[in-house]
mmCIF file of C-alpha atoms in Angstrom:
data_model
loop_
_atom_site.group_PDB
_atom_site.id
_atom_site.type_symbol
_atom_site.label_atom_id
_atom_site.label_comp_id
_atom_site.label_asym_id
_atom_site.label_seq_id
_atom_site.Cartn_x
_atom_site.Cartn_y
_atom_site.Cartn_z
ATOM 1 C CA UNK A 1 62.557 -129.082 231.639
ATOM 2 C CA UNK A 2 60.855 -129.170 228.242
ATOM 3 C CA UNK A 3 61.301 -132.429 226.351
ATOM 4 C CA UNK A 4 63.197 -131.975 223.106
ATOM 5 C CA UNK A 5 61.565 -133.207 219.870
ATOM 6 C CA UNK A 6 63.105 -136.209 218.130
ATOM 7 C CA UNK A 7 64.530 -135.654 214.652
ATOM 8 C CA UNK A 8 65.437 -138.717 212.608
ATOM 9 C CA UNK A 9 68.028 -138.372 209.845
ATOM 10 C CA UNK A 10 68.851 -140.936 207.164
ATOM 11 C CA UNK A 11 72.334 -139.438 206.745
ATOM 12 C CA UNK A 12 74.475 -137.219 208.926
ATOM 13 C CA UNK A 13 74.513 -134.191 206.614
ATOM 14 C CA UNK A 14 77.207 -131.628 207.465
ATOM 15 C CA UNK A 15 77.814 -132.696 211.100
ATOM 16 C CA UNK A 16 79.025 -129.242 212.135
ATOM 17 C CA UNK A 17 75.659 -127.700 211.224
ATOM 18 C CA UNK A 18 73.773 -130.568 212.850
ATOM 19 C CA UNK A 19 75.879 -130.048 215.987
ATOM 20 C CA UNK A 20 75.482 -126.253 216.106
ATOM 21 C CA UNK A 21 71.870 -125.837 214.958
ATOM 22 C CA UNK A 22 69.975 -129.077 215.392
ATOM 23 C CA UNK A 23 71.395 -130.872 218.451
ATOM 24 C CA UNK A 24 70.781 -127.951 220.872
ATOM 25 C CA UNK A 25 67.109 -128.004 219.851
ATOM 26 C CA UNK A 26 66.334 -131.681 219.258
ATOM 27 C CA UNK A 27 67.275 -135.260 219.999
ATOM 28 C CA UNK A 28 68.975 -136.513 216.829
ATOM 29 C CA UNK A 29 68.729 -140.130 215.692
ATOM 30 C CA UNK A 30 70.576 -141.468 212.633
ATOM 31 C CA UNK A 31 68.778 -144.306 210.818
ATOM 32 C CA UNK A 32 70.885 -145.598 207.938
ATOM 33 C CA UNK A 33 68.743 -148.520 206.772
ATOM 34 C CA UNK A 34 65.035 -148.776 205.996
ATOM 35 C CA UNK A 35 64.480 -151.176 208.898
ATOM 36 C CA UNK A 36 66.264 -148.780 211.279
ATOM 37 C CA UNK A 37 64.177 -145.932 209.870
ATOM 38 C CA UNK A 38 60.902 -147.753 210.531
ATOM 39 C CA UNK A 39 61.839 -148.260 214.189
ATOM 40 C CA UNK A 40 63.110 -144.701 214.621
ATOM 41 C CA UNK A 41 59.997 -143.139 213.095
ATOM 42 C CA UNK A 42 57.787 -144.591 215.837
ATOM 43 C CA UNK A 43 59.025 -141.876 218.224
ATOM 44 C CA UNK A 44 59.963 -139.233 215.647
ATOM 45 C CA UNK A 45 58.615 -135.706 215.451
ATOM 46 C CA UNK A 46 60.584 -134.873 212.305
ATOM 47 C CA UNK A 47 62.460 -136.634 209.516
ATOM 48 C CA UNK A 48 65.317 -135.355 207.346
ATOM 49 C CA UNK A 49 65.544 -137.447 204.180
ATOM 50 C CA UNK A 50 67.743 -137.596 201.102
ATOM 51 C CA UNK A 51 66.419 -137.593 197.531
ATOM 52 C CA UNK A 52 67.457 -141.256 197.331
ATOM 53 C CA UNK A 53 65.090 -142.177 200.208
ATOM 54 C CA UNK A 54 61.605 -143.325 199.303
ATOM 55 C CA UNK A 55 59.280 -141.729 201.855
ATOM 56 C CA UNK A 56 56.155 -143.698 201.029
ATOM 57 C CA UNK A 57 52.926 -144.682 202.775
ATOM 58 C CA UNK A 58 54.539 -147.714 204.395
ATOM 59 C CA UNK A 59 57.174 -145.572 206.124
ATOM 60 C CA UNK A 60 54.728 -142.835 207.047
ATOM 61 C CA UNK A 61 52.536 -145.422 208.806
ATOM 62 C CA UNK A 62 55.336 -145.793 211.359
ATOM 63 C CA UNK A 63 55.529 -142.049 211.953
ATOM 64 C CA UNK A 64 52.351 -141.582 213.945
ATOM 65 C CA UNK A 65 53.776 -138.498 215.671
ATOM 66 C CA UNK A 66 55.561 -137.137 212.617
ATOM 67 C CA UNK A 67 54.988 -133.417 212.082
ATOM 68 C CA UNK A 68 57.427 -132.548 209.322
ATOM 69 C CA UNK A 69 59.597 -134.147 206.629
ATOM 70 C CA UNK A 70 62.617 -132.147 205.480
ATOM 71 C CA UNK A 71 64.007 -133.247 202.124
ATOM 72 C CA UNK A 72 67.697 -132.517 201.556
ATOM 73 C CA UNK A 73 66.955 -131.601 197.934
ATOM 74 C CA UNK A 74 64.757 -129.217 195.987
ATOM 75 C CA UNK A 75 62.859 -132.014 194.224
ATOM 76 C CA UNK A 76 60.321 -133.929 196.318
ATOM 77 C CA UNK A 77 59.334 -136.727 193.918
ATOM 78 C CA UNK A 78 60.692 -139.252 196.444
ATOM 79 C CA UNK A 79 58.031 -138.253 198.990
ATOM 80 C CA UNK A 80 54.363 -139.252 198.933
ATOM 81 C CA UNK A 81 53.053 -135.708 199.223
ATOM 82 C CA UNK A 82 49.411 -136.789 199.124
ATOM 83 C CA UNK A 83 49.895 -139.025 202.158
ATOM 84 C CA UNK A 84 51.724 -136.241 203.979
ATOM 85 C CA UNK A 85 48.861 -133.833 203.328
ATOM 86 C CA UNK A 86 46.282 -136.393 204.520
ATOM 87 C CA UNK A 87 48.198 -136.811 207.766
ATOM 88 C CA UNK A 88 48.905 -133.108 208.304
ATOM 89 C CA UNK A 89 52.651 -133.613 207.878
ATOM 90 C CA UNK A 90 54.467 -130.542 206.575
ATOM 91 C CA UNK A 91 57.163 -130.977 203.929
ATOM 92 C CA UNK A 92 60.121 -128.623 203.503
ATOM 93 C CA UNK A 93 62.901 -128.686 200.911
ATOM 94 C CA UNK A 94 65.949 -126.672 199.816
ATOM 95 C CA UNK A 95 64.920 -124.241 197.051
ATOM 96 C CA UNK A 96 67.115 -121.400 195.834
ATOM 97 C CA UNK A 97 70.411 -122.338 197.445
ATOM 98 C CA UNK A 98 71.366 -124.938 194.823
ATOM 99 C CA UNK A 99 70.328 -122.892 191.779
ATOM 100 C CA UNK A 100 73.737 -121.575 190.738
ATOM 101 C CA UNK A 101 75.622 -124.821 191.343
ATOM 102 C CA UNK A 102 73.172 -126.851 189.252
ATOM 103 C CA UNK A 103 73.150 -124.292 186.439
ATOM 104 C CA UNK A 104 76.950 -124.299 186.382
ATOM 105 C CA UNK A 105 76.940 -128.075 186.083
ATOM 106 C CA UNK A 106 74.513 -127.897 183.146
ATOM 107 C CA UNK A 107 76.972 -125.577 181.419
ATOM 108 C CA UNK A 108 79.866 -127.876 182.361
ATOM 109 C CA UNK A 109 78.103 -130.849 180.794
ATOM 110 C CA UNK A 110 77.341 -128.879 177.641
ATOM 111 C CA UNK A 111 80.963 -127.803 177.178
ATOM 112 C CA UNK A 112 82.245 -131.311 177.908
ATOM 113 C CA UNK A 113 79.935 -132.887 175.328
ATOM 114 C CA UNK A 114 80.420 -130.213 172.673
ATOM 115 C CA UNK A 115 84.225 -130.396 172.861
ATOM 116 C CA UNK A 116 84.358 -134.173 173.466
ATOM 117 C CA UNK A 117 86.334 -133.676 176.666
ATOM 118 C CA UNK A 118 86.044 -137.243 178.065
ATOM 119 C CA UNK A 119 87.269 -138.733 174.773
ATOM 120 C CA UNK A 120 90.309 -136.460 174.741
ATOM 121 C CA UNK A 121 91.058 -137.091 178.395
ATOM 122 C CA UNK A 122 90.850 -140.849 177.826
ATOM 123 C CA UNK A 123 93.338 -140.591 174.963
ATOM 124 C CA UNK A 124 95.822 -138.877 177.231
ATOM 125 C CA UNK A 125 95.337 -141.175 180.249
ATOM 126 C CA UNK A 126 95.633 -144.320 178.119
ATOM 127 C CA UNK A 127 98.747 -143.014 176.367
ATOM 128 C CA UNK A 128 96.953 -143.065 173.009
ATOM 129 C CA UNK A 129 97.667 -139.436 172.081
ATOM 130 C CA UNK A 130 100.155 -139.708 169.219
ATOM 131 C CA UNK A 131 100.432 -136.036 168.307
ATOM 132 C CA UNK A 132 98.356 -133.214 166.882
ATOM 133 C CA UNK A 133 96.222 -133.916 163.807
ATOM 134 C CA UNK A 134 93.875 -131.592 161.889
ATOM 135 C CA UNK A 135 90.872 -133.880 162.444
ATOM 136 C CA UNK A 136 91.558 -135.065 166.006
ATOM 137 C CA UNK A 137 88.524 -134.875 168.352
ATOM 138 C CA UNK A 138 86.589 -132.318 166.325
ATOM 139 C CA UNK A 139 83.691 -130.902 168.306
ATOM 140 C CA UNK A 140 81.181 -128.077 168.231
ATOM 141 C CA UNK A 141 81.589 -124.349 168.698
ATOM 142 C CA UNK A 142 78.605 -123.054 170.626
ATOM 143 C CA UNK A 143 78.328 -119.362 169.812
ATOM 144 C CA UNK A 144 75.022 -118.484 168.054
ATOM 145 C CA UNK A 145 73.626 -121.992 168.420
ATOM 146 C CA UNK A 146 69.973 -122.437 169.376
ATOM 147 C CA UNK A 147 69.373 -123.610 172.959
ATOM 148 C CA UNK A 148 65.944 -124.695 174.168
ATOM 149 C CA UNK A 149 65.315 -124.803 177.907
ATOM 150 C CA UNK A 150 62.503 -126.879 179.343
ATOM 151 C CA UNK A 151 61.477 -125.481 182.708
ATOM 152 C CA UNK A 152 61.367 -121.783 183.563
ATOM 153 C CA UNK A 153 62.041 -122.127 187.273
ATOM 154 C CA UNK A 154 65.037 -120.841 189.223
ATOM 155 C CA UNK A 155 67.526 -123.330 187.750
ATOM 156 C CA UNK A 156 66.223 -122.985 184.208
ATOM 157 C CA UNK A 157 66.504 -119.196 184.366
ATOM 158 C CA UNK A 158 70.016 -119.307 185.850
ATOM 159 C CA UNK A 159 71.102 -121.784 183.178
ATOM 160 C CA UNK A 160 69.726 -119.459 180.523
ATOM 161 C CA UNK A 161 71.928 -116.637 181.874
ATOM 162 C CA UNK A 162 75.024 -118.800 181.594
ATOM 163 C CA UNK A 163 74.087 -120.047 178.131
ATOM 164 C CA UNK A 164 73.582 -116.477 176.927
ATOM 165 C CA UNK A 165 76.952 -115.491 178.413
ATOM 166 C CA UNK A 166 78.734 -117.860 176.010
ATOM 167 C CA UNK A 167 76.725 -116.640 173.032
ATOM 168 C CA UNK A 168 73.865 -119.131 172.795
ATOM 169 C CA UNK A 169 70.451 -118.019 171.551
ATOM 170 C CA UNK A 170 67.987 -119.176 174.186
ATOM 171 C CA UNK A 171 64.334 -120.131 173.771
ATOM 172 C CA UNK A 172 61.901 -121.825 176.150
ATOM 173 C CA UNK A 173 59.295 -124.547 176.236
ATOM 174 C CA UNK A 174 56.380 -123.134 178.222
ATOM 175 C CA UNK A 175 53.085 -124.552 179.470
ATOM 176 C CA UNK A 176 51.346 -122.528 176.774
ATOM 177 C CA UNK A 177 53.171 -124.388 173.990
ATOM 178 C CA UNK A 178 51.005 -126.997 172.321
ATOM 179 C CA UNK A 179 52.302 -130.042 170.452
ATOM 180 C CA UNK A 180 52.700 -128.156 167.184
ATOM 181 C CA UNK A 181 54.660 -125.278 168.728
ATOM 182 C CA UNK A 182 56.818 -127.677 170.750
ATOM 183 C CA UNK A 183 57.611 -129.677 167.603
ATOM 184 C CA UNK A 184 58.591 -126.522 165.710
ATOM 185 C CA UNK A 185 60.965 -125.482 168.492
ATOM 186 C CA UNK A 186 62.545 -128.933 168.778
ATOM 187 C CA UNK A 187 63.278 -129.091 165.038
ATOM 188 C CA UNK A 188 65.589 -126.071 165.271
ATOM 189 C CA UNK A 189 67.074 -126.915 168.689
ATOM 190 C CA UNK A 190 70.786 -127.671 168.849
ATOM 191 C CA UNK A 191 71.018 -127.746 172.653
ATOM 192 C CA UNK A 192 68.133 -129.071 174.745
ATOM 193 C CA UNK A 193 68.477 -128.546 178.503
ATOM 194 C CA UNK A 194 65.952 -130.045 180.930
ATOM 195 C CA UNK A 195 65.062 -128.302 184.204
ATOM 196 C CA UNK A 196 61.671 -129.575 185.342
ATOM 197 C CA UNK A 197 60.546 -131.458 188.449
ATOM 198 C CA UNK A 198 59.493 -135.068 187.976
ATOM 199 C CA UNK A 199 55.702 -135.334 187.910
ATOM 200 C CA UNK A 200 53.126 -137.453 186.088
ATOM 201 C CA UNK A 201 53.129 -134.824 183.352
ATOM 202 C CA UNK A 202 56.910 -134.642 182.944
ATOM 203 C CA UNK A 203 57.773 -138.345 183.158
ATOM 204 C CA UNK A 204 59.332 -139.309 179.795
ATOM 205 C CA UNK A 205 58.668 -135.797 178.508
ATOM 206 C CA UNK A 206 61.597 -136.335 176.162
ATOM 207 C CA UNK A 207 60.440 -139.493 174.418
ATOM 208 C CA UNK A 208 61.249 -141.259 171.155
ATOM 209 C CA UNK A 209 58.949 -138.998 169.146
ATOM 210 C CA UNK A 210 60.443 -135.743 170.478
ATOM 211 C CA UNK A 211 63.993 -137.048 170.117
ATOM 212 C CA UNK A 212 63.282 -137.859 166.455
ATOM 213 C CA UNK A 213 62.528 -134.167 165.850
ATOM 214 C CA UNK A 214 65.948 -132.985 167.023
ATOM 215 C CA UNK A 215 68.595 -132.217 164.380
ATOM 216 C CA UNK A 216 71.598 -134.511 164.020
ATOM 217 C CA UNK A 217 73.932 -132.013 165.739
ATOM 218 C CA UNK A 218 71.728 -131.720 168.837
ATOM 219 C CA UNK A 219 73.027 -132.092 172.388
ATOM 220 C CA UNK A 220 70.730 -133.118 175.262
ATOM 221 C CA UNK A 221 71.535 -131.993 178.823
ATOM 222 C CA UNK A 222 69.696 -133.292 181.882
ATOM 223 C CA UNK A 223 70.321 -132.104 185.444
ATOM 224 C CA UNK A 224 66.727 -132.494 186.661
ATOM 225 C CA UNK A 225 65.508 -136.069 187.153
ATOM 226 C CA UNK A 226 66.403 -139.122 185.102
ATOM 227 C CA UNK A 227 62.835 -140.164 184.344
ATOM 228 C CA UNK A 228 62.115 -136.891 182.554
ATOM 229 C CA UNK A 229 63.815 -138.681 179.628
ATOM 230 C CA UNK A 230 62.831 -142.029 178.146
ATOM 231 C CA UNK A 231 66.303 -143.445 178.732
ATOM 232 C CA UNK A 232 65.967 -146.320 176.261
ATOM 233 C CA UNK A 233 64.902 -143.950 173.485
ATOM 234 C CA UNK A 234 67.838 -141.637 174.226
ATOM 235 C CA UNK A 235 70.310 -144.529 174.223
ATOM 236 C CA UNK A 236 68.995 -145.686 170.831
ATOM 237 C CA UNK A 237 69.421 -142.174 169.402
ATOM 238 C CA UNK A 238 72.972 -141.919 170.760
ATOM 239 C CA UNK A 239 73.940 -145.355 169.492
ATOM 240 C CA UNK A 240 72.668 -144.591 165.989
ATOM 241 C CA UNK A 241 74.209 -141.086 166.065
ATOM 242 C CA UNK A 242 70.826 -139.506 165.385
ATOM 243 C CA UNK A 243 71.954 -136.773 167.773
ATOM 244 C CA UNK A 244 75.475 -135.514 168.519
ATOM 245 C CA UNK A 245 75.596 -136.342 172.209
ATOM 246 C CA UNK A 246 74.223 -135.978 175.708
ATOM 247 C CA UNK A 247 75.348 -134.822 179.140
ATOM 248 C CA UNK A 248 73.550 -136.582 181.990
ATOM 249 C CA UNK A 249 73.800 -135.985 185.718
ATOM 250 C CA UNK A 250 70.681 -138.052 186.476
ATOM 251 C CA UNK A 251 69.327 -141.449 185.449
ATOM 252 C CA UNK A 252 66.042 -143.327 185.414
ATOM 253 C CA UNK A 253 66.967 -146.008 187.935
ATOM 254 C CA UNK A 254 69.718 -144.452 190.036
ATOM 255 C CA UNK A 255 72.273 -145.562 190.977
ATOM 256 C CA UNK A 256 72.002 -148.102 188.147
ATOM 257 C CA UNK A 257 73.314 -146.805 184.816
ATOM 258 C CA UNK A 258 72.645 -149.086 181.821
ATOM 259 C CA UNK A 259 75.696 -150.768 180.304
ATOM 260 C CA UNK A 260 74.623 -149.566 176.848
ATOM 261 C CA UNK A 261 74.851 -145.991 178.097
ATOM 262 C CA UNK A 262 78.193 -146.506 179.821
ATOM 263 C CA UNK A 263 79.718 -147.923 176.651
ATOM 264 C CA UNK A 264 78.953 -144.839 174.551
ATOM 265 C CA UNK A 265 81.662 -142.248 173.885
ATOM 266 C CA UNK A 266 79.225 -139.491 172.870
ATOM 267 C CA UNK A 267 77.704 -139.097 176.316
ATOM 268 C CA UNK A 268 79.115 -137.533 179.497
ATOM 269 C CA UNK A 269 77.903 -139.254 182.669
ATOM 270 C CA UNK A 270 78.042 -137.750 186.159
ATOM 271 C CA UNK A 271 76.804 -139.244 189.478
ATOM 272 C CA UNK A 272 74.001 -136.765 190.320
ATOM 273 C CA UNK A 273 76.296 -133.979 191.521
ATOM 274 C CA UNK A 274 74.321 -130.929 190.355
ATOM 275 C CA UNK A 275 74.386 -129.334 193.801
ATOM 276 C CA UNK A 276 77.705 -130.844 194.883
ATOM 277 C CA UNK A 277 79.737 -127.853 195.980
ATOM 278 C CA UNK A 278 80.852 -127.266 199.558
ATOM 279 C CA UNK A 279 78.964 -123.966 199.699
ATOM 280 C CA UNK A 280 75.727 -125.340 198.293
ATOM 281 C CA UNK A 281 75.507 -128.566 200.265
ATOM 282 C CA UNK A 282 76.239 -126.661 203.469
ATOM 283 C CA UNK A 283 73.531 -124.118 202.656
ATOM 284 C CA UNK A 284 71.093 -126.946 201.897
ATOM 285 C CA UNK A 285 71.745 -128.487 205.318
ATOM 286 C CA UNK A 286 71.223 -125.134 207.015
ATOM 287 C CA UNK A 287 67.980 -124.491 205.122
ATOM 288 C CA UNK A 288 66.381 -127.878 205.717
ATOM 289 C CA UNK A 289 67.246 -127.799 209.438
ATOM 290 C CA UNK A 290 65.850 -124.271 209.816
ATOM 291 C CA UNK A 291 62.700 -125.403 208.020
ATOM 292 C CA UNK A 292 61.972 -128.382 210.253
ATOM 293 C CA UNK A 293 62.743 -126.385 213.415
ATOM 294 C CA UNK A 294 60.280 -123.705 212.306
ATOM 295 C CA UNK A 295 57.523 -126.302 211.943
ATOM 296 C CA UNK A 296 58.361 -127.884 215.308
ATOM 297 C CA UNK A 297 58.103 -124.420 216.895
ATOM 298 C CA UNK A 298 54.686 -123.881 215.341
ATOM 299 C CA UNK A 299 55.875 -121.419 212.722
ATOM 300 C CA UNK A 300 55.407 -121.426 208.945
ATOM 301 C CA UNK A 301 58.783 -122.001 207.231
ATOM 302 C CA UNK A 302 59.761 -120.093 204.103
ATOM 303 C CA UNK A 303 60.736 -123.349 202.390
ATOM 304 C CA UNK A 304 57.386 -125.080 202.890
ATOM 305 C CA UNK A 305 56.360 -127.249 199.915
ATOM 306 C CA UNK A 306 52.865 -126.186 198.900
#
């Protein structure tokens, strides 16, 4: 009887898929803490990690037999890709299947900020709504406003479709744009939506200088990674009302959200739920499991991170 490979998971993602697709083909070990993970990796052939897991050199040193890391996310900034390449460890992720869900959340955040939804909801829940007034909770109408999307990948393109559907005029920041062209675009941008992976080049892409170029009625949306924005600079701009507001699904030091940010009423905060629909999270589990099984069978998976 052929010995089954050992797959270590840091979280039991969609147990029914694990039971139907993974357990018949592998020995599954759940390691919930970093110390448990170190011990489990000693005999592991594969690892399924979450975006909140730091898969660094220290952990990889324990995985002497590790052949593949499957990240239950599309972003892989939590994995030391250089170390994986040096060791011949394949990395797979979950591209494509979370595109629509994340784009829909970007639109949700935009609408919530523009129409000041959390403020209105708070009024009602706290029994502070005292009747209709002409100037109560005035927000922004979005038709014909200028939207600038940073990142022309799957999610950026899908977000652009949704933005256009509600009448926004969409432009892009591209790799070809120099500082001068970027500055010109930012000066006329009323909605800035970020859809780039976190790399050395994109860390703090939206910094104090770029924020200062945005008009006073600008809205910033981020569903990518928190560190794409200089969080302190954004907080300062929100506090001083230099921009209208922001909708954030991600933060620099998750799960920690600065008190200064939580106190603001011109920002909508969500707990990194861009892909959080039943359909999407199930599809992500299916894709990452199929990817690691392909590698373990000696095949090249379609979701291999290059």
